[in-house]
Amino acid sequence: MKFFIPKDMLMGVATASMQIEGGEVNANWNDWYHRGFIKDGTNPATDNDHWEKWQEDTELMAQMGLQIYRFSVEWARLIPQEGKVDEAAVERYRQELLLLREKGIRPLLTIHHFSNPMWFENKGSFEKRENLSDYLELVELVVRRFGDLCSDYITINEPNVYATGSFFFGMWPPGKKSLGATITVMENLAYCHIRAYEMIHTLRKEMGFTDTMVGCANHLRVFAPKNKKNLWHRVSAKLTSYLFQDALTTAMTLGKFPFPMRNRWKLPKGAYTDFIGLNYYTRSTVSGIADGVREGSPRNDLDWEIYPQGIVECAGKLYDVLPRPIWVTENGTCDNDDRFRCKYLYEHLQAISQSELPFARYYHWCFCDNFEWIEGNTAKFGLVRVDPETRVRFVKTSGNFYSDVIRNGGVSEEMYEKYVAKQEYDVR
Ligand code: BGC
């Protein structure tokens, strides 16, 4: 064998509702599309149809041998108008959870993955402290209605990416560009996470369950100085990492709000995660305020550096904050023609298998090609291709490779020759 995956590490895939379900649900990303902000003009409402094809997709996941599945609920479907629950949507998600369990695939539910209903967006979303109770009402609904079918929860997906994309860079809805607003949103999301963490445990305990696992999906990158000998490059790499990810993960994990964040609620310090949720994609090369990509590095089709060792470096960083089992809640790459995804998978899983850290789960992003936010669906991350006209699903070569890895508990010489040996990255 080339390597074995860690004993008992569960393997599966991740998705998010707005990226695969389709449907005009009056969410911020539907609105963003209508306002013309999606680069390739993809309409999320017509992308993928998972809302209709959930049975077919679940069957396919089972056929692929997947053991775990991370997906999100769409807030705008569950609560389409303020204070009004859509029972049909609740029932639809219950059916999906039931089928997953029947197929032996363990679900991990993300409660918030970037998309907000317009009624919440229009009143200022996560920037306004008076709105945070709306998110907590969603958490309560999710646990009360799905808690008997699901023990594992992610409160919020990538709070740093949401806060910066939406409130600092202004590329995502609501398109704000304000450092002050970004910090406020980060504080508010940390508060939401901590309160949700407590609430999910309390509610499930009341329901008689003791197996609850709650965490957040932290997006971490390696920030490396362009020139290690240059003091400015080193300082800016540290500073970028601190402001983009380190301060926020500390706040969410421990309830300690480092500068410039403030604990406006006097939340007690604690240990607010049962697992380390890590979304890992790339390394940034820093030489100033804006980050860049190392010259002469292997790149994916969005020009992100491919740096497999970073998955271990980032997991280690979070583990130092609070030692818990590590769940890679996302890892994957934009490879539009499935030319190098097997190699990417191979190298990241190999890095995991050679590490001493307690990796317990790996969710590949993404199950299928999907609506990739402002990139639309031209940026392809899936193990499964979806025909744009017919919506028929085809497992890609990388999907077959992944299934073989799961079935064999690692990569054999033969699998390596068949799937990996001939693949090459673009180097730019
Ligand atoms: C997000 C996904 C996204 C993926 C690839 C992560 O930042 O959670 O929604 O599709 O990265 O860009």
Coordinates of C-alpha atoms and ligand atoms in Angstrom, one line a residue:
M1 CA 0.0 0.0 0.0
K2 CA 1.1 3.6 -0.6
F3 CA -0.7 4.6 2.6
F4 CA -3.6 3.6 4.8
I5 CA -6.1 6.2 5.9
P6 CA -6.2 6.7 9.7
K7 CA -8.0 3.8 11.5
D8 CA -11.6 4.7 12.2
M9 CA -11.5 7.9 10.2
L10 CA -14.9 8.3 8.5
M11 CA -15.0 9.6 4.9
G12 CA -17.7 11.3 2.9
V13 CA -18.7 14.6 1.2
A14 CA -20.0 18.0 1.9
T15 CA -22.5 20.4 0.2
A16 CA -24.5 23.5 1.0
S17 CA -28.2 24.1 0.3
M18 CA -27.8 27.3 -1.8
Q19 CA -25.1 25.6 -3.9
I20 CA -27.0 22.5 -5.0
E21 CA -30.7 22.6 -4.2
G22 CA -31.9 25.1 -6.8
G23 CA -35.2 27.0 -6.3
E24 CA -36.2 30.7 -6.1
V25 CA -36.4 30.9 -2.3
N26 CA -36.1 34.6 -1.7
A27 CA -32.6 34.4 -0.2
N28 CA -29.8 36.9 -0.4
W29 CA -28.0 34.9 -3.1
N30 CA -31.1 34.7 -5.3
D31 CA -31.3 38.5 -5.0
W32 CA -27.5 38.8 -5.7
Y33 CA -28.1 36.9 -8.9
H34 CA -31.0 39.1 -10.0
R35 CA -28.8 42.1 -9.4
G36 CA -26.3 40.8 -11.9
F37 CA -23.4 40.0 -9.6
I38 CA -22.7 36.3 -10.6
K39 CA -19.7 36.4 -13.0
D40 CA -20.9 33.8 -15.5
G41 CA -24.6 34.6 -15.0
T42 CA -25.5 31.3 -13.3
N43 CA -28.8 31.4 -11.6
P44 CA -28.7 29.5 -8.3
A45 CA -32.4 28.8 -8.6
T46 CA -31.9 26.6 -11.6
D47 CA -28.7 25.0 -10.5
N48 CA -28.6 21.2 -9.8
D49 CA -32.1 20.5 -8.5
H50 CA -31.1 18.6 -5.4
W51 CA -34.3 19.8 -3.8
E52 CA -36.1 17.5 -6.3
K53 CA -33.4 14.9 -6.8
W54 CA -32.4 14.3 -3.2
Q55 CA -33.4 10.6 -3.3
E56 CA -31.3 10.0 -6.4
D57 CA -28.4 11.8 -4.9
T58 CA -28.6 9.9 -1.6
E59 CA -28.7 6.6 -3.6
L60 CA -25.7 7.7 -5.5
M61 CA -23.8 8.6 -2.3
A62 CA -24.6 5.1 -0.9
Q63 CA -23.4 3.5 -4.1
M64 CA -20.2 5.4 -3.9
G65 CA -19.7 4.0 -0.4
L66 CA -19.8 7.3 1.4
Q67 CA -20.0 7.0 5.2
I68 CA -20.8 10.6 6.2
Y69 CA -22.6 13.5 4.6
R70 CA -22.4 17.2 5.6
F71 CA -25.2 19.4 4.2
S72 CA -26.9 22.6 5.2
V73 CA -30.5 23.6 5.7
E74 CA -31.8 26.6 3.7
W75 CA -33.0 29.2 6.3
A76 CA -35.2 30.9 3.6
R77 CA -37.0 27.5 3.0
L78 CA -37.6 26.7 6.7
I79 CA -38.7 30.2 7.7
P80 CA -39.7 32.0 4.4
Q81 CA -41.3 34.9 6.3
E82 CA -40.3 36.2 9.6
G83 CA -41.9 34.1 12.3
K84 CA -43.5 31.7 9.8
V85 CA -42.3 28.1 9.5
D86 CA -42.9 26.1 6.3
E87 CA -43.9 22.6 7.5
A88 CA -43.5 21.1 4.1
A89 CA -39.8 22.2 4.0
V90 CA -39.3 20.7 7.5
E91 CA -40.8 17.5 6.3
R92 CA -38.7 17.4 3.2
Y93 CA -35.4 17.7 5.2
R94 CA -36.7 15.1 7.7
Q95 CA -37.2 12.7 4.7
E96 CA -33.7 13.3 3.5
L97 CA -32.2 12.7 7.0
L98 CA -34.3 9.5 7.3
L99 CA -33.1 8.2 3.9
L100 CA -29.4 9.0 4.8
R101 CA -29.8 7.0 8.0
E102 CA -31.5 4.2 6.3
K103 CA -28.5 4.0 3.9
G104 CA -26.0 4.0 6.8
I105 CA -24.7 7.5 5.9
R106 CA -24.3 9.6 9.0
P107 CA -25.5 13.2 8.6
L108 CA -23.8 16.4 9.8
L109 CA -26.1 19.4 9.6
T110 CA -24.8 22.9 8.9
I111 CA -27.3 25.5 10.3
H112 CA -25.9 28.5 8.4
H113 CA -23.9 28.3 5.2
F114 CA -23.7 31.9 3.8
S115 CA -27.3 32.3 2.7
N116 CA -29.9 34.4 4.5
P117 CA -33.6 34.9 3.8
M118 CA -34.3 38.3 2.4
W119 CA -36.4 39.3 5.4
F120 CA -33.3 38.9 7.6
E121 CA -31.0 40.4 5.0
N122 CA -33.2 43.5 4.7
K123 CA -33.2 44.2 8.4
G124 CA -29.4 44.3 8.5
S125 CA -28.6 40.5 9.0
F126 CA -25.7 39.7 11.3
E127 CA -24.5 43.3 11.5
K128 CA -27.3 44.2 13.9
R129 CA -27.2 42.8 17.4
E130 CA -30.9 42.9 17.8
N131 CA -31.2 40.4 14.9
L132 CA -29.1 37.7 16.4
S133 CA -32.1 36.1 18.1
D134 CA -33.5 35.3 14.6
Y135 CA -30.5 33.0 14.0
L136 CA -31.0 31.4 17.4
E137 CA -34.7 30.8 16.6
L138 CA -33.5 29.0 13.5
V139 CA -31.1 26.9 15.6
E140 CA -33.9 26.0 18.0
L141 CA -36.2 25.0 15.1
V142 CA -33.5 22.8 13.6
V143 CA -32.8 21.0 16.8
R144 CA -36.4 20.5 17.9
R145 CA -37.4 19.3 14.5
F146 CA -34.4 17.3 13.4
G147 CA -32.7 16.5 16.7
D148 CA -34.1 13.0 16.8
L149 CA -32.5 12.2 13.4
C150 CA -29.2 14.0 13.7
S151 CA -26.6 14.2 16.4
D152 CA -23.9 16.3 14.7
Y153 CA -24.1 20.0 14.0
I154 CA -22.1 22.9 12.5
T155 CA -23.5 26.1 13.8
I156 CA -21.9 28.4 11.2
N157 CA -19.9 27.8 8.1
E158 CA -16.7 29.8 7.7
P159 CA -17.7 32.9 9.7
N160 CA -14.5 34.7 8.6
V161 CA -15.2 34.2 4.9
Y162 CA -18.8 35.3 5.3
A163 CA -17.8 38.4 7.3
T164 CA -15.0 39.5 5.0
G165 CA -16.7 38.5 1.7
S166 CA -19.9 40.3 2.6
F167 CA -18.8 43.2 4.7
F168 CA -15.1 43.9 3.9
F169 CA -14.5 43.1 0.3
G170 CA -18.1 43.7 -0.6
M171 CA -18.2 41.0 -3.3
W172 CA -20.9 39.1 -1.6
P173 CA -24.3 40.3 -0.4
P174 CA -25.0 42.8 1.1
G175 CA -21.9 44.2 -0.7
K176 CA -20.5 46.3 2.2
K177 CA -16.9 47.5 2.5
S178 CA -16.3 48.5 6.1
L179 CA -13.7 47.3 8.5
G180 CA -15.9 48.3 11.4
A181 CA -18.9 46.4 10.2
T182 CA -16.6 43.3 9.5
I183 CA -15.4 43.3 13.1
T184 CA -18.9 43.7 14.4
V185 CA -20.1 40.8 12.3
M186 CA -17.3 38.6 13.5
E187 CA -18.1 39.4 17.1
N188 CA -21.8 38.8 16.5
L189 CA -21.1 35.4 14.8
A190 CA -18.9 34.4 17.7
Y191 CA -21.7 35.2 20.0
C192 CA -24.2 33.2 17.8
H193 CA -21.9 30.2 17.8
I194 CA -21.4 30.1 21.5
R195 CA -25.1 30.5 22.3
A196 CA -26.0 27.9 19.6
Y197 CA -23.4 25.5 21.0
E198 CA -25.0 25.7 24.4
M199 CA -28.6 25.6 23.0
I200 CA -28.0 22.5 20.9
H201 CA -26.6 20.6 23.8
T202 CA -29.4 21.7 26.2
L203 CA -32.2 20.9 23.7
R204 CA -30.8 17.5 22.7
K205 CA -30.2 16.6 26.4
E206 CA -33.9 17.5 27.1
M207 CA -34.8 15.1 24.2
G208 CA -32.9 12.4 25.9
F209 CA -29.7 12.3 23.8
T210 CA -26.1 12.2 25.0
D211 CA -24.2 11.8 21.8
T212 CA -24.4 15.4 20.5
M213 CA -21.4 16.9 18.7
V214 CA -21.3 20.6 17.9
G215 CA -18.7 22.7 16.2
C216 CA -18.0 25.3 13.6
A217 CA -16.5 24.9 10.1
N218 CA -13.4 27.1 10.4
H219 CA -11.9 28.2 7.1
L220 CA -8.1 28.3 7.7
R221 CA -5.3 29.1 5.2
V222 CA -1.6 29.0 5.6
F223 CA -0.3 32.6 5.4
A224 CA 3.3 32.4 4.4
P225 CA 5.7 35.4 3.9
K226 CA 6.8 35.8 0.3
N227 CA 10.3 36.3 1.4
K228 CA 11.1 34.8 4.9
K229 CA 14.0 37.2 5.3
N230 CA 11.8 40.2 4.8
L231 CA 10.5 41.5 8.1
W232 CA 7.6 43.3 6.5
H233 CA 6.5 40.2 4.7
R234 CA 6.7 38.2 8.0
V235 CA 4.8 40.8 10.0
S236 CA 2.1 41.1 7.4
A237 CA 1.7 37.3 7.1
K238 CA 1.2 37.1 10.9
L239 CA -1.2 40.1 10.9
T240 CA -3.3 38.8 8.0
S241 CA -3.6 35.5 9.7
Y242 CA -4.5 37.0 13.0
L243 CA -7.2 39.4 11.6
F244 CA -8.6 36.9 9.1
Q245 CA -8.8 33.8 11.2
D246 CA -6.8 33.5 14.5
A247 CA -8.7 36.1 16.6
L248 CA -12.1 34.8 15.5
T249 CA -11.3 31.1 16.0
T250 CA -10.1 31.8 19.5
A251 CA -13.3 33.8 20.3
M252 CA -15.5 31.0 18.9
T253 CA -13.6 28.2 20.5
L254 CA -12.8 29.6 23.9
G255 CA -15.1 32.5 24.4
K256 CA -12.0 34.8 24.7
F257 CA -12.4 37.8 22.4
P258 CA -9.0 39.0 21.4
F259 CA -8.4 42.6 20.2
P260 CA -10.0 44.1 18.0
M261 CA -13.0 42.0 18.9
R262 CA -15.0 42.7 22.1
N263 CA -17.1 40.4 24.2
R264 CA -20.0 42.7 24.5
W265 CA -22.2 40.1 26.2
K266 CA -19.7 39.1 28.9
L267 CA -20.0 35.5 27.7
P268 CA -18.0 33.2 30.0
K269 CA -14.8 31.6 28.9
G270 CA -15.2 27.9 28.1
A271 CA -14.7 25.2 25.5
Y272 CA -17.3 25.7 22.8
T273 CA -16.5 23.0 20.4
D274 CA -16.7 19.2 20.5
F275 CA -14.6 18.7 17.4
I276 CA -12.2 20.8 15.3
G277 CA -14.0 21.7 12.1
L278 CA -11.5 22.6 9.4
N279 CA -12.2 23.8 5.9
Y280 CA -8.8 23.7 4.1
Y281 CA -8.0 24.7 0.5
T282 CA -4.8 26.6 0.0
R283 CA -1.8 28.7 1.1
S284 CA -1.5 32.4 0.6
T285 CA 1.8 34.1 0.0
V286 CA 2.0 37.5 1.7
S287 CA 4.1 40.5 0.9
G288 CA 1.9 43.3 2.1
I289 CA -1.7 44.0 2.7
A290 CA -3.1 42.0 -0.2
D291 CA -2.2 38.3 -0.3
G292 CA -0.9 36.5 -3.4
V293 CA 0.2 33.2 -4.8
R294 CA 3.7 31.9 -4.8
E295 CA 5.4 32.0 -8.2
G296 CA 6.2 28.6 -9.7
S297 CA 3.7 26.8 -7.5
P298 CA 1.1 24.1 -8.5
R299 CA -2.2 25.8 -9.0
N300 CA -5.8 24.8 -9.5
D301 CA -8.2 26.3 -12.0
L302 CA -9.0 29.3 -9.8
D303 CA -5.3 30.0 -9.5
W304 CA -5.2 28.8 -5.8
E305 CA -1.9 27.2 -4.8
I306 CA -2.1 23.5 -4.1
Y307 CA -0.2 22.9 -0.8
P308 CA -1.2 19.6 0.7
Q309 CA 0.9 19.9 3.9
G310 CA -1.2 22.9 4.8
I311 CA -4.0 20.7 5.8
V312 CA -1.9 19.4 8.7
E313 CA -0.4 22.8 9.5
C314 CA -3.9 24.3 9.9
A315 CA -5.3 21.4 11.8
G316 CA -2.4 21.6 14.2
K317 CA -3.0 25.3 14.7
L318 CA -6.6 24.7 15.8
Y319 CA -5.5 21.7 17.9
D320 CA -3.2 24.0 19.8
V321 CA -6.2 26.3 20.6
L322 CA -8.2 23.3 21.9
P323 CA -7.3 19.6 21.5
R324 CA -10.4 17.8 20.1
P325 CA -10.9 15.2 17.3
I326 CA -10.3 16.8 13.9
W327 CA -13.0 16.8 11.3
V328 CA -11.9 18.1 7.9
T329 CA -15.3 19.6 7.2
E330 CA -14.2 20.7 3.7
N331 CA -11.3 20.0 1.4
G332 CA -11.3 20.0 -2.3
T333 CA -10.2 21.8 -5.4
C334 CA -11.5 23.6 -8.5
D335 CA -10.5 21.2 -11.4
N336 CA -12.8 21.9 -14.3
D337 CA -11.9 18.9 -16.4
D338 CA -11.1 16.4 -13.5
R339 CA -7.4 16.4 -14.7
F340 CA -5.7 16.5 -11.3
R341 CA -8.3 15.9 -8.6
C342 CA -7.1 12.4 -7.9
K343 CA -3.6 13.7 -7.3
Y344 CA -5.0 16.4 -5.0
L345 CA -7.0 13.9 -3.0
Y346 CA -4.1 11.5 -2.9
E347 CA -1.7 14.1 -1.5
H348 CA -4.0 15.6 1.0
L349 CA -5.1 12.2 2.3
Q350 CA -1.5 11.1 2.4
A351 CA -0.6 14.2 4.5
I352 CA -3.4 13.3 6.9
S353 CA -2.3 9.7 7.1
Q354 CA 1.3 10.7 7.9
S355 CA 0.3 13.1 10.7
E356 CA 0.1 12.3 14.4
L357 CA -2.9 14.5 14.9
P358 CA -6.3 12.8 15.6
F359 CA -8.0 13.1 12.3
A360 CA -11.5 11.5 12.7
R361 CA -13.5 12.6 9.7
Y362 CA -12.9 13.8 6.2
Y363 CA -15.6 15.5 4.1
H364 CA -14.6 16.1 0.5
W365 CA -15.9 19.3 -1.1
C366 CA -17.9 18.8 -3.1
F367 CA -20.2 15.9 -3.8
C368 CA -21.1 17.4 -7.1
D369 CA -20.4 20.4 -9.3
N370 CA -22.3 23.3 -7.9
F371 CA -23.1 27.0 -7.7
E372 CA -19.8 28.4 -6.6
W373 CA -21.1 31.7 -5.3
I374 CA -19.9 34.7 -7.5
E375 CA -18.0 32.3 -9.8
G376 CA -21.3 30.7 -10.8
N377 CA -21.0 27.1 -11.9
T378 CA -18.0 27.5 -14.2
A379 CA -15.7 26.6 -11.2
K380 CA -16.1 22.9 -10.7
F381 CA -15.3 21.2 -7.4
G382 CA -17.4 18.0 -7.7
L383 CA -16.7 14.3 -7.6
V384 CA -19.8 14.0 -9.6
R385 CA -20.6 15.9 -12.8
V386 CA -24.1 17.3 -13.3
D387 CA -25.2 17.7 -17.0
P388 CA -26.3 21.3 -17.3
E389 CA -29.2 20.5 -19.6
T390 CA -30.6 17.2 -18.3
R391 CA -29.3 17.3 -14.7
V392 CA -28.2 13.7 -15.0
R393 CA -25.4 12.8 -12.6
F394 CA -22.2 11.1 -13.7
V395 CA -19.5 10.0 -11.3
K396 CA -16.1 11.4 -12.4
T397 CA -12.9 9.4 -12.4
S398 CA -12.0 11.2 -9.1
G399 CA -15.3 10.0 -7.6
N400 CA -14.4 6.5 -8.5
F401 CA -11.0 6.9 -7.0
Y402 CA -12.5 8.3 -3.8
S403 CA -14.8 5.3 -3.5
D404 CA -11.9 3.0 -4.0
V405 CA -10.0 4.7 -1.2
I406 CA -12.9 4.3 1.1
R407 CA -13.5 0.7 0.2
N408 CA -9.8 -0.2 0.5
G409 CA -9.0 2.0 3.6
G410 CA -6.1 3.6 1.7
V411 CA -4.3 3.7 -1.6
S412 CA -2.7 0.6 -3.1
E413 CA 0.1 0.6 -5.7
E414 CA -2.4 -0.5 -8.3
M415 CA -4.8 2.3 -7.5
Y416 CA -1.9 4.8 -7.6
E417 CA -0.9 3.7 -11.0
K418 CA -4.5 3.7 -12.3
Y419 CA -5.6 7.1 -11.0
V420 CA -2.7 9.2 -9.7
A421 CA 0.6 8.5 -11.4
K422 CA -0.2 10.2 -14.7
Q423 CA -1.8 13.3 -13.3
E424 CA 0.0 16.6 -13.3
Y425 CA -0.7 20.1 -11.8
D426 CA -0.4 23.3 -13.8
V427 CA 2.6 25.2 -12.4
R428 CA 2.5 29.0 -12.8
Ligands
BGC1 C1 -17.2 27.3 1.2 C2 -17.9 26.6 0.0 C3 -17.2 26.8 -1.3 C4 -15.8 26.3 -1.2 C5 -15.0 26.4 -2.5 C6 -15.7 27.2 1.0 O1 -15.1 28.5 1.3 O2 -17.6 26.8 2.4 O3 -19.2 27.0 0.1 O4 -17.9 26.4 -2.4 O5 -15.1 26.9 -0.2 O6 -14.7 27.7 -2.7

